[in-house]
XYZ file of C-alpha atoms in Angstrom:
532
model
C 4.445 -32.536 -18.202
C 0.839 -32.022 -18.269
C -2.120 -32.243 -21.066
C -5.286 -33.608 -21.586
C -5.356 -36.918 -22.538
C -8.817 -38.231 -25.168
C -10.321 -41.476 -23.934
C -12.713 -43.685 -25.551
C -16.032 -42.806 -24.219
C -18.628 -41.730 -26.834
C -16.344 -42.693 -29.247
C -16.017 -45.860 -28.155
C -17.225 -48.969 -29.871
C -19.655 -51.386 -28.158
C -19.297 -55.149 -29.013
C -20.410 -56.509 -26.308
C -23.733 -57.203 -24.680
C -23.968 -55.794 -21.004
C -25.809 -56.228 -17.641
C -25.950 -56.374 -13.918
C -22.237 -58.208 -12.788
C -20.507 -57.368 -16.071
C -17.359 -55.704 -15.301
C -14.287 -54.564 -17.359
C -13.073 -51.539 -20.038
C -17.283 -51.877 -21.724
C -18.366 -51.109 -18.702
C -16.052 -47.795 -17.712
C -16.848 -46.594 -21.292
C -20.596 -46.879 -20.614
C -20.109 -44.802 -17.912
C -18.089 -42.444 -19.360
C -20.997 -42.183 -22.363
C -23.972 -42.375 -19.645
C -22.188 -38.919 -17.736
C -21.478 -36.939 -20.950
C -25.449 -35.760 -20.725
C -27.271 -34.585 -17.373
C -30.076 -36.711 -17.803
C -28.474 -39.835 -17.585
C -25.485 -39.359 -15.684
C -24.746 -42.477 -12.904
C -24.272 -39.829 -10.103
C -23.450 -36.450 -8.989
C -20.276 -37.518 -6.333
C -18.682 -40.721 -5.189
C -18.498 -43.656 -7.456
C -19.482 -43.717 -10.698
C -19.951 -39.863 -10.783
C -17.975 -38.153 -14.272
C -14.414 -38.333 -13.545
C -14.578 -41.705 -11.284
C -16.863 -44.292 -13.465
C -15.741 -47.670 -12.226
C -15.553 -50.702 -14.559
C -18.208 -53.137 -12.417
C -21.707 -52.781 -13.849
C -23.855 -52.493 -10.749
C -27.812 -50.841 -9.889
C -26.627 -47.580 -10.573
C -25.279 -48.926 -13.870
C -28.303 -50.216 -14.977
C -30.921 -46.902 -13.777
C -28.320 -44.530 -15.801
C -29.098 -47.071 -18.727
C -32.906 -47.279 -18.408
C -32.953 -43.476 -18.196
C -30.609 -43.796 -21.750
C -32.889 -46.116 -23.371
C -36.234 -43.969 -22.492
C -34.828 -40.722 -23.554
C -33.714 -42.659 -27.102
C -37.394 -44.553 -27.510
C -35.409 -48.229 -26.936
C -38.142 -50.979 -25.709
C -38.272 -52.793 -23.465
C -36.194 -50.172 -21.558
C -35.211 -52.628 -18.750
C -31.392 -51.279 -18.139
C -30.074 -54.200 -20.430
C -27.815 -53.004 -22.643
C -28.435 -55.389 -25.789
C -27.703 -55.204 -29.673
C -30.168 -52.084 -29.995
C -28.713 -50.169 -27.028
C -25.347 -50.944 -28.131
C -26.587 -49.805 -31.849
C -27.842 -46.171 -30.461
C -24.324 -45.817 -28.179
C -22.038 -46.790 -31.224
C -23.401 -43.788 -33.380
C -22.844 -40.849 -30.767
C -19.143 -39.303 -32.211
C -16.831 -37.598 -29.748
C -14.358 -38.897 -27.641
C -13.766 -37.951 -23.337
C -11.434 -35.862 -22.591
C -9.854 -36.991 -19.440
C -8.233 -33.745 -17.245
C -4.575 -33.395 -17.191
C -3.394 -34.983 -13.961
C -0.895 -33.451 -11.345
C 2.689 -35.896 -11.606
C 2.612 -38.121 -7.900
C 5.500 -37.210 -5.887
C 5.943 -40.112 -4.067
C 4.983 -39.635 0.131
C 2.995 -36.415 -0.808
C -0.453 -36.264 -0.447
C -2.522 -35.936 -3.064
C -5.356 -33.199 -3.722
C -7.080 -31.595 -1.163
C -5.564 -33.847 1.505
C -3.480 -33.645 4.338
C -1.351 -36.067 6.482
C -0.914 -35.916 10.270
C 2.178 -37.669 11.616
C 3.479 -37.567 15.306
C 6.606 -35.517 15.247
C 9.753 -36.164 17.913
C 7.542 -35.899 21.497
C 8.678 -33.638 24.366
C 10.289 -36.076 27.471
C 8.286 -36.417 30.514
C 8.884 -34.024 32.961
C 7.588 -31.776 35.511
C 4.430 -29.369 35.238
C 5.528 -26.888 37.670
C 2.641 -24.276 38.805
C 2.570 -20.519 37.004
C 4.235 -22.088 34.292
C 3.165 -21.501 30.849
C 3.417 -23.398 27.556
C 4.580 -26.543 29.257
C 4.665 -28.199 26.022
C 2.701 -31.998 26.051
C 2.664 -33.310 22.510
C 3.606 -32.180 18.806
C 2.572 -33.064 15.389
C 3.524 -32.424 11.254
C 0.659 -31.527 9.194
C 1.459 -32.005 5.737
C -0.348 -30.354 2.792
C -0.958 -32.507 -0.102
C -0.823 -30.712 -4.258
C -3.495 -28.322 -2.832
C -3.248 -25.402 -0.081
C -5.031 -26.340 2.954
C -7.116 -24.508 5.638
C -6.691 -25.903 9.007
C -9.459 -24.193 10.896
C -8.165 -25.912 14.588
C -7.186 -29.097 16.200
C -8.816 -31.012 19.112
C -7.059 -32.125 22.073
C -7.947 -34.687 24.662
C -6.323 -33.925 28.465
C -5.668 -37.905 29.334
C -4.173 -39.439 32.662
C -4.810 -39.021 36.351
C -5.155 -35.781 36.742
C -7.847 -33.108 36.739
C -8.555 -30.518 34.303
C -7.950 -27.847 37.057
C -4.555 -28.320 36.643
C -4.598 -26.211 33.652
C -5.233 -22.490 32.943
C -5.272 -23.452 29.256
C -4.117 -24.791 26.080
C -2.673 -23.275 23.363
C -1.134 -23.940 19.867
C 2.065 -23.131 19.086
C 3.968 -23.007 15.280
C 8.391 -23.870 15.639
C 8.676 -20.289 15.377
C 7.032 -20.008 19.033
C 4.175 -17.843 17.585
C 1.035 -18.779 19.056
C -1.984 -19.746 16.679
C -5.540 -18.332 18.079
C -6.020 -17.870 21.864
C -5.402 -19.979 24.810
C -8.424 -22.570 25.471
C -9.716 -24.443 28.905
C -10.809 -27.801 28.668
C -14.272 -28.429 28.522
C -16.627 -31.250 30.724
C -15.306 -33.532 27.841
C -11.663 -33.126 28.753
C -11.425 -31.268 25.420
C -10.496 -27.977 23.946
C -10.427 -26.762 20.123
C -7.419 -24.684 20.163
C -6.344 -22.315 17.138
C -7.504 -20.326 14.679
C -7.904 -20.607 10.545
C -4.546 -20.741 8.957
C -3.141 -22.142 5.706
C -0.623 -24.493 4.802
C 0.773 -24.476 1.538
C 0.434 -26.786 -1.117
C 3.622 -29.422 -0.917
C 4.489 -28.344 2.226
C 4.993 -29.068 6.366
C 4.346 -27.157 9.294
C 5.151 -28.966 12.993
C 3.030 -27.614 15.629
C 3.346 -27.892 19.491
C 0.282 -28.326 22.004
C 1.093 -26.969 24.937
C -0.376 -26.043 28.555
C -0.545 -23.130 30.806
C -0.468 -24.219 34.445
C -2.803 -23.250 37.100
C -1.489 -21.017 39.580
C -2.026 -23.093 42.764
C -1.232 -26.416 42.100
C -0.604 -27.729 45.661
C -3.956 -29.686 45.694
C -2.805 -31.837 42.527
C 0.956 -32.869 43.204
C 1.811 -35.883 41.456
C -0.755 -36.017 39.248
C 0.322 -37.107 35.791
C -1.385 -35.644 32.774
C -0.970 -35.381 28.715
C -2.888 -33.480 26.280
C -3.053 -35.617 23.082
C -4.628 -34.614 19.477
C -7.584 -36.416 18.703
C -8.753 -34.434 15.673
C -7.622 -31.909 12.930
C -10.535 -29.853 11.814
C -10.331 -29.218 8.103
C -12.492 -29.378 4.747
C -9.670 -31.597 3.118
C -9.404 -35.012 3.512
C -6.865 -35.948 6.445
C -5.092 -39.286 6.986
C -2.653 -40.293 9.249
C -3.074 -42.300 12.864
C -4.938 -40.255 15.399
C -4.957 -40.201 18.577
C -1.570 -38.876 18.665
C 0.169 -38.768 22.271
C 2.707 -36.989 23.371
C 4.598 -36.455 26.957
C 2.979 -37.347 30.190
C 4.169 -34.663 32.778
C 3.834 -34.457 36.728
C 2.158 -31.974 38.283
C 4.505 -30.301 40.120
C 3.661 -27.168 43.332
C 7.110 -27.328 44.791
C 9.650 -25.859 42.236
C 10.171 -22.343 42.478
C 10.372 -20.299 39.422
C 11.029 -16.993 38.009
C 8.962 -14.188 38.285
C 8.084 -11.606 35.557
C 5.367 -8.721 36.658
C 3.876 -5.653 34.444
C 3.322 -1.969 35.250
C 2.064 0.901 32.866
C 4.996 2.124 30.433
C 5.862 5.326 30.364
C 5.068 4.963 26.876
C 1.664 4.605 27.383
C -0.470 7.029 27.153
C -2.714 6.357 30.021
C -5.712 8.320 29.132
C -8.170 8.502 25.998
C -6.781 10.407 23.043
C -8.157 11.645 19.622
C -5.414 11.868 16.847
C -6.173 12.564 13.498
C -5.597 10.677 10.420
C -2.162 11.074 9.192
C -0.224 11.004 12.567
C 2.860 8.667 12.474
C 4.749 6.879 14.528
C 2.048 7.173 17.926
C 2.281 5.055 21.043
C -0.685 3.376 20.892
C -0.375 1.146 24.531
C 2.841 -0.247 26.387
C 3.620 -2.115 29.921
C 6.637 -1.895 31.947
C 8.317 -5.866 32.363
C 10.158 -6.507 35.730
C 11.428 -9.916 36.725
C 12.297 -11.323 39.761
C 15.243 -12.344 41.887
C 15.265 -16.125 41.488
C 16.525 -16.420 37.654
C 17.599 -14.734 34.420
C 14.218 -14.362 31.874
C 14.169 -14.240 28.150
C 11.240 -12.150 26.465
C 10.254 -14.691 23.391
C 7.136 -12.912 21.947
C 3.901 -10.430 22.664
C 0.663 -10.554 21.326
C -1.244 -7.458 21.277
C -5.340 -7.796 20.852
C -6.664 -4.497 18.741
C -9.693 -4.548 20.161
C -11.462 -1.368 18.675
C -13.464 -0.610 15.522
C -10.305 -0.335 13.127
C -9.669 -2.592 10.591
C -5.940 -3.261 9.764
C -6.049 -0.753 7.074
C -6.570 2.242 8.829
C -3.155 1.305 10.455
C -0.243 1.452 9.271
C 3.801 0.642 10.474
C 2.255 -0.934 13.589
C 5.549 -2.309 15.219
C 6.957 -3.818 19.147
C 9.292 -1.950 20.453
C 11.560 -3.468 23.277
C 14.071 -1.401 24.555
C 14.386 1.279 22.194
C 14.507 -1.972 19.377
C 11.341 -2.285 16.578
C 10.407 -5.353 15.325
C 7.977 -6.650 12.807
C 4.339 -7.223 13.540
C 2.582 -9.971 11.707
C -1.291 -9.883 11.479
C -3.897 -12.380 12.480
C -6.223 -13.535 9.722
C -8.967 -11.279 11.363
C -6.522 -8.343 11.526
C -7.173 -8.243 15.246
C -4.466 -9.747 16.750
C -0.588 -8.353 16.458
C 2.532 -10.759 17.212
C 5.869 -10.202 17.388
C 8.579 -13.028 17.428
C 11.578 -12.201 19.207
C 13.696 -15.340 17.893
C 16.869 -15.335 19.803
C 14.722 -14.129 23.076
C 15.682 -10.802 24.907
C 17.380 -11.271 27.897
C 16.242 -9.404 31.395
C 18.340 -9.910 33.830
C 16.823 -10.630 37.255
C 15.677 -7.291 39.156
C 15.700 -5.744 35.858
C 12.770 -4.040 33.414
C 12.351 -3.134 30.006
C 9.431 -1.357 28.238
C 7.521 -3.383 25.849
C 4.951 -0.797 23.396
C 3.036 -0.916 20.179
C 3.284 1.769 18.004
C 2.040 2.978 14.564
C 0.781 5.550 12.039
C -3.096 5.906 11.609
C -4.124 6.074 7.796
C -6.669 4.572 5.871
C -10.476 6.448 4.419
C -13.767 6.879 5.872
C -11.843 5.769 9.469
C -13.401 9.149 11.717
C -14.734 7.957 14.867
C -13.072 4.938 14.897
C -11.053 3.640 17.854
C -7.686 1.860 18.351
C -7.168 -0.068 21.630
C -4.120 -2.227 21.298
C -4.828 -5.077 24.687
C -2.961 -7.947 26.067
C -5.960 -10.242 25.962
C -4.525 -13.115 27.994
C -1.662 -12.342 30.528
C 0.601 -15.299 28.714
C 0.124 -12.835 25.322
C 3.929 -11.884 27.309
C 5.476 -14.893 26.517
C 8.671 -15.347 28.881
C 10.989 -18.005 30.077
C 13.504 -18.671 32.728
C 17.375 -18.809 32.017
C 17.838 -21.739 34.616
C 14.866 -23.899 34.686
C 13.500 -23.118 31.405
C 9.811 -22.878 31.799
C 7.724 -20.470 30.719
C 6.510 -17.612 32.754
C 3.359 -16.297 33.422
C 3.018 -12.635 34.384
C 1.354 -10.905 37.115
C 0.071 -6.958 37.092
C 1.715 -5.015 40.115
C -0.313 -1.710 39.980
C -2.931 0.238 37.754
C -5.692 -2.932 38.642
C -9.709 -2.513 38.030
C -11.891 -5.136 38.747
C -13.440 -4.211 35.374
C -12.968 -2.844 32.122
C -14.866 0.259 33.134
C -12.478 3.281 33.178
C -10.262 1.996 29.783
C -11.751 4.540 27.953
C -9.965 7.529 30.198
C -7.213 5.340 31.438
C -4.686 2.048 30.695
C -5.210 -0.588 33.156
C -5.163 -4.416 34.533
C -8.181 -6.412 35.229
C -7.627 -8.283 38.639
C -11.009 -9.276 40.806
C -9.178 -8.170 43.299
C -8.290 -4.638 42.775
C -6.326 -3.484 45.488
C -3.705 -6.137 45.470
C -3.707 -6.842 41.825
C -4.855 -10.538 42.406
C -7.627 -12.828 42.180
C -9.489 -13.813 38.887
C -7.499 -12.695 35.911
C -9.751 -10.767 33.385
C -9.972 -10.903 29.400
C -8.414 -8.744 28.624
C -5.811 -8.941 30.977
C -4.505 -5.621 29.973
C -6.944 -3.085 28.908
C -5.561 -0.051 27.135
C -6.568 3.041 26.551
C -9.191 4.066 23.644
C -7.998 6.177 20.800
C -10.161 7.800 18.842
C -9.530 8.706 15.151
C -10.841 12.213 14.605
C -13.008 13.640 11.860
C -11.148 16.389 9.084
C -10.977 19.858 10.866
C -9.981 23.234 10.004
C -8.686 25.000 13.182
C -6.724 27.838 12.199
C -6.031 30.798 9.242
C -2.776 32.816 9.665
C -1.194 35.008 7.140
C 1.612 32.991 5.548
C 5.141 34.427 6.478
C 6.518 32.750 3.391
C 4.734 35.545 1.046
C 6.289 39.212 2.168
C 4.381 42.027 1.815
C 5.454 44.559 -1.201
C 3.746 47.039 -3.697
C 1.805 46.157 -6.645
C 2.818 47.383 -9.989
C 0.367 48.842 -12.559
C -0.147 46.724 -15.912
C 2.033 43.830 -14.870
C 0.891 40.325 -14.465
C 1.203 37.356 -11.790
C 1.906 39.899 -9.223
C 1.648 37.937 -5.460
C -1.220 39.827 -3.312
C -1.247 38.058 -0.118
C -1.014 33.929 1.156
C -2.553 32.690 4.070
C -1.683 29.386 6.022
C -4.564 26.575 7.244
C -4.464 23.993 9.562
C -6.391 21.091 7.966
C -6.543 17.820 10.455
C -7.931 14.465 10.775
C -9.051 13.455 7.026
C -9.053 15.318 3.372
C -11.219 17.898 3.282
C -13.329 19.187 0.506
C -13.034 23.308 -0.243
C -16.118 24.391 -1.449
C -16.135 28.112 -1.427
C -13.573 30.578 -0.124
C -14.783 34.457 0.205
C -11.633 37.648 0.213
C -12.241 41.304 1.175
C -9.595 43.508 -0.454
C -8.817 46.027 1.698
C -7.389 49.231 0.034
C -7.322 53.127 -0.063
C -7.976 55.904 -2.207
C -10.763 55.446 -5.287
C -11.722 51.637 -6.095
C -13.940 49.997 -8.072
C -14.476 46.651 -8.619
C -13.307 46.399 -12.575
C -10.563 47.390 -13.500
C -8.557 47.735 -10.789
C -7.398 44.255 -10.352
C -7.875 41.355 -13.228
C -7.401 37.634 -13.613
C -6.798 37.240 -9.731
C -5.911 33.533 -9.170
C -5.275 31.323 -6.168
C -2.089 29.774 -6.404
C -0.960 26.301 -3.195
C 2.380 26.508 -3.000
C 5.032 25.498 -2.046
C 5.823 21.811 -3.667
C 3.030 21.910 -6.049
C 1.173 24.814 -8.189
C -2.380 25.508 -8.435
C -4.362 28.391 -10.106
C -8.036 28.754 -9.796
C -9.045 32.011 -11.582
C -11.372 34.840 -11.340
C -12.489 37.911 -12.327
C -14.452 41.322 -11.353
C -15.351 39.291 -8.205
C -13.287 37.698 -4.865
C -15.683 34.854 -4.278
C -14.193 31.322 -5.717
C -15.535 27.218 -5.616
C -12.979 25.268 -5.451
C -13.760 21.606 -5.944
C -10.839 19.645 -4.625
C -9.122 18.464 -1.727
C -6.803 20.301 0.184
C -4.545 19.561 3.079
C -1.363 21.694 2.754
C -0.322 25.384 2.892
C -1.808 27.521 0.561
């Protein structure tokens, strides 16, 4: 149970003369009294600020009380508080009400706070080359009786061993789901890896730091290195024993592990498209995944980069699709980044591929001109492991390579410094897909509408069909302003008479009438995107 509990303060009665040293309950009350009014309030934070007066009578103390005794005319106003002081604080009624205060669950931090505690560390091992997410040390962050933004950790690369040996660092939650992107260390042997997140009030979330291996690691065999967490960036308080340090592994140039390399999909579309708002269910980028001959692989997760002018909300449905298979998406907190989990891991044999794609429905207001480019910013985005070793894989490009970025607006490709062979420096993005541009509301065709038959028109009978005609509206709603018909007949016409209360009727699923008379020139104010 909660409630707000009344505390002596103003109401409280003063017996006792005060000064610089007293301490005790007089002295908490004065406090108390001394913050009920701006003016003469101890402090604005910290100690003796309303909500945590202390019961030791100090300097602040005794300026709150000088400030008291000037404002009520008391002389000498010297910050003693004497039989006239205590006279003036006696008569001000009221009482303090003291806030209702959260129940302590015992072990739980409390407030805005949050404990770090070293969680069950990886065993040394091996840091073989190409692998990624070697993981080095893990921790528990645990959210006190507030939620709490974590806006990254720092880690520290310790032991013998250069930072070469690593392509990067990354953050990993239990689910495998990477947090932010993957970081290199910087002249300080550090790198702040991860992105905002929250953790919820009460709760724990274990995270793993982990490393992506260089490449070529023959120059640093034997080399022993960890990556411990020195720091957890956040607005709440934190507590818990830091440095924490996890596994110290050797570098390693000599195992041989699986391979995994990409290729355009067939479901990619491989050149610059505009689609209009409302299409469902489009291929927005995909890569081909073929492994190698030395071991089984799993497929544990992608991590798709939308790196055009879209927001989230002019997408919708946006789902991986491996082998025929859709899964979920979930979002990044800046809506740019799209992950899919893959918890019991897909297995690809060795020598075999499967087609990894993104696809979705475009939607959303306002969104013309915008583009949708759905990357693979980092080439471990593809997160893979090996059957028989278990180490994660880092994937190569085998064709469709550019040096830059250039061409991605006409076609999908992979940025390699070395173009040819698809090697060299490894771009960002790694995979750059094609640009899709969301089109602006057209009109592109009028047909007579096959669903309204031709047939004769009786004399003095009303709602009589004289014609339909089909559109083609695309891209966005459209506003109708004016539409202008020519009645084409024979024999003697004139224009009153003839024909009366001639409406416009949208059909099929929902009715319409906008009426006229004498005249076959109409305004129609609203929006229109179906058969007429």
């Amino acid at each position: 149970m909660s409630g707000g509990t009344a505390s002596t303060g103003a109401g409280y009665t003063f017996n006792t003369n005060l000064t610089v040293g007293s301490k005790g309950t007089d002295v908490m009350n004065l406090q108390k009294t001394l913050n009920m009014s701006a003016d003469t309030k101890l402090a604005g934070t910290g100690a003796g600020s309303p909500g945590m007066e202390t019961s030791t009578f100090g300097p602040a103390t005794k300026a709150a009380v000088i400030k008291f005794q000037i404002k009520n005319g008391i002389t000498p106003a010297v910050g003693y508080v004497g039989p006239i002081t205590r006279a003036k604080l006696n008569t001000m009624g009221g009482v303090v009400v003291i806030p209702p205060v959260p129940p302590v669950i015992p072990g739980l931090p409390q407030g805005g706070a949050l404990t770090v505690t070293a969680s069950t560390q990886p065993a040394n091992s091996l840091a073989p080359q190409s692998a990624s997410r070697v993981p080095f040390t893990t921790v528990t962050l645990t959210a006190g009786a507030n939620d709490v933004t974590v806006n990254s950790i720092t880690v520290q690369r310790v032991g013998l061993a250069a930072n070469a040996v690593f392509s990067g660092v990354v953050l990993l939650k239990s689910d495998g789901m990477q947090i932010g992107v993957a970081k290199t260390l910087n002249s300080s042997d550090q790198a702040t890896v991860g992105e905002p997140w929250v953790i919820k009030a009460g709760t724990s979330q274990t995270l793993t730091v982990a490393g992506n291996m260089a490449a070529s690691l023959s120059g640093y065999s034997g080399q022993v290195a960890g990556l411990n967490v020195v720091a957890v960036n956040t607005s709440a308080s934190v507590s818990g024993s830091l440095p924490i340090s996890g596994a110290q592994h050797t570098i390693n140039s000599s195992l041989s592990l699986g391979t995994a390399t990409v290729a355009l999909s067939s479901y990619d579309p491989n050149s610059a498209q505009t689609k209009e708002i409302g299409v469902t269910g489009y291929n927005f980028s995909g890569v081909r995944v073929t492994t190698g001959s030395v071991e089984d692989v799993k497929l544990w997760s992608v991590r798709f980069n939308q790196s055009g002018t879209a927001s989230s909300n002019d997408l919708a449905n946006v789902k991986v699709f491996v082998g025929g298979t859709a899964y979920d998406t979930v979002v990044s907190s800046d809506g740019k980044y799209y992950s899919a989990v893959f918890p019991s891991g897909i297995l690809i044999a060795k020598g075999s591929s499967e087609d990894v794609y993104i696809k979705g429905d475009l939607v959303g207001t306002n969104s013309a001109a915008r583009t949708v480019q759905f990357d693979l910013y980092k080439n471990t985005d593809l997160y893979l492991s090996g059957t028989t070793y278990g180490y994660g894989i880092i994937v190569t490009a085998s064709g469709n390579c550019n040096a830059t970025a250039s061409t991605a607006t006409t076609a999908s490709e992979f940025i390699n410094s070395a173009t040819a062979a698809c090697t060299g420096t490894v771009g960002s993005p790694f995979f750059s897909a094609s640009t899709i541009t969301v089109a602006a509301g057209s009109v592109t065709s009028i047909s007579k509408a096959n669903s309204v038959a031709a047939g004769n028109v009786a004399v003095n009978v009303s709602g009589q069909v004289l014609g339909g005609f089909t559109t083609d509206i695309k891209g966005e709603p459209i506003s109708v302003q004016e539409m202008i018909f020519a009645i084409a007949t024979t024999g003697t016409w004139t224009s009153s008479g003839v024909l009366t209360n001639v409406s416009i009727v949208r059909c099929p699923s929902r009715w319409y009438y906008y009426s006229f008379i004498h005249t076959f020139i109409t305004v129609v104010n609203r929006q229109r995107s179906n058969n007429w």
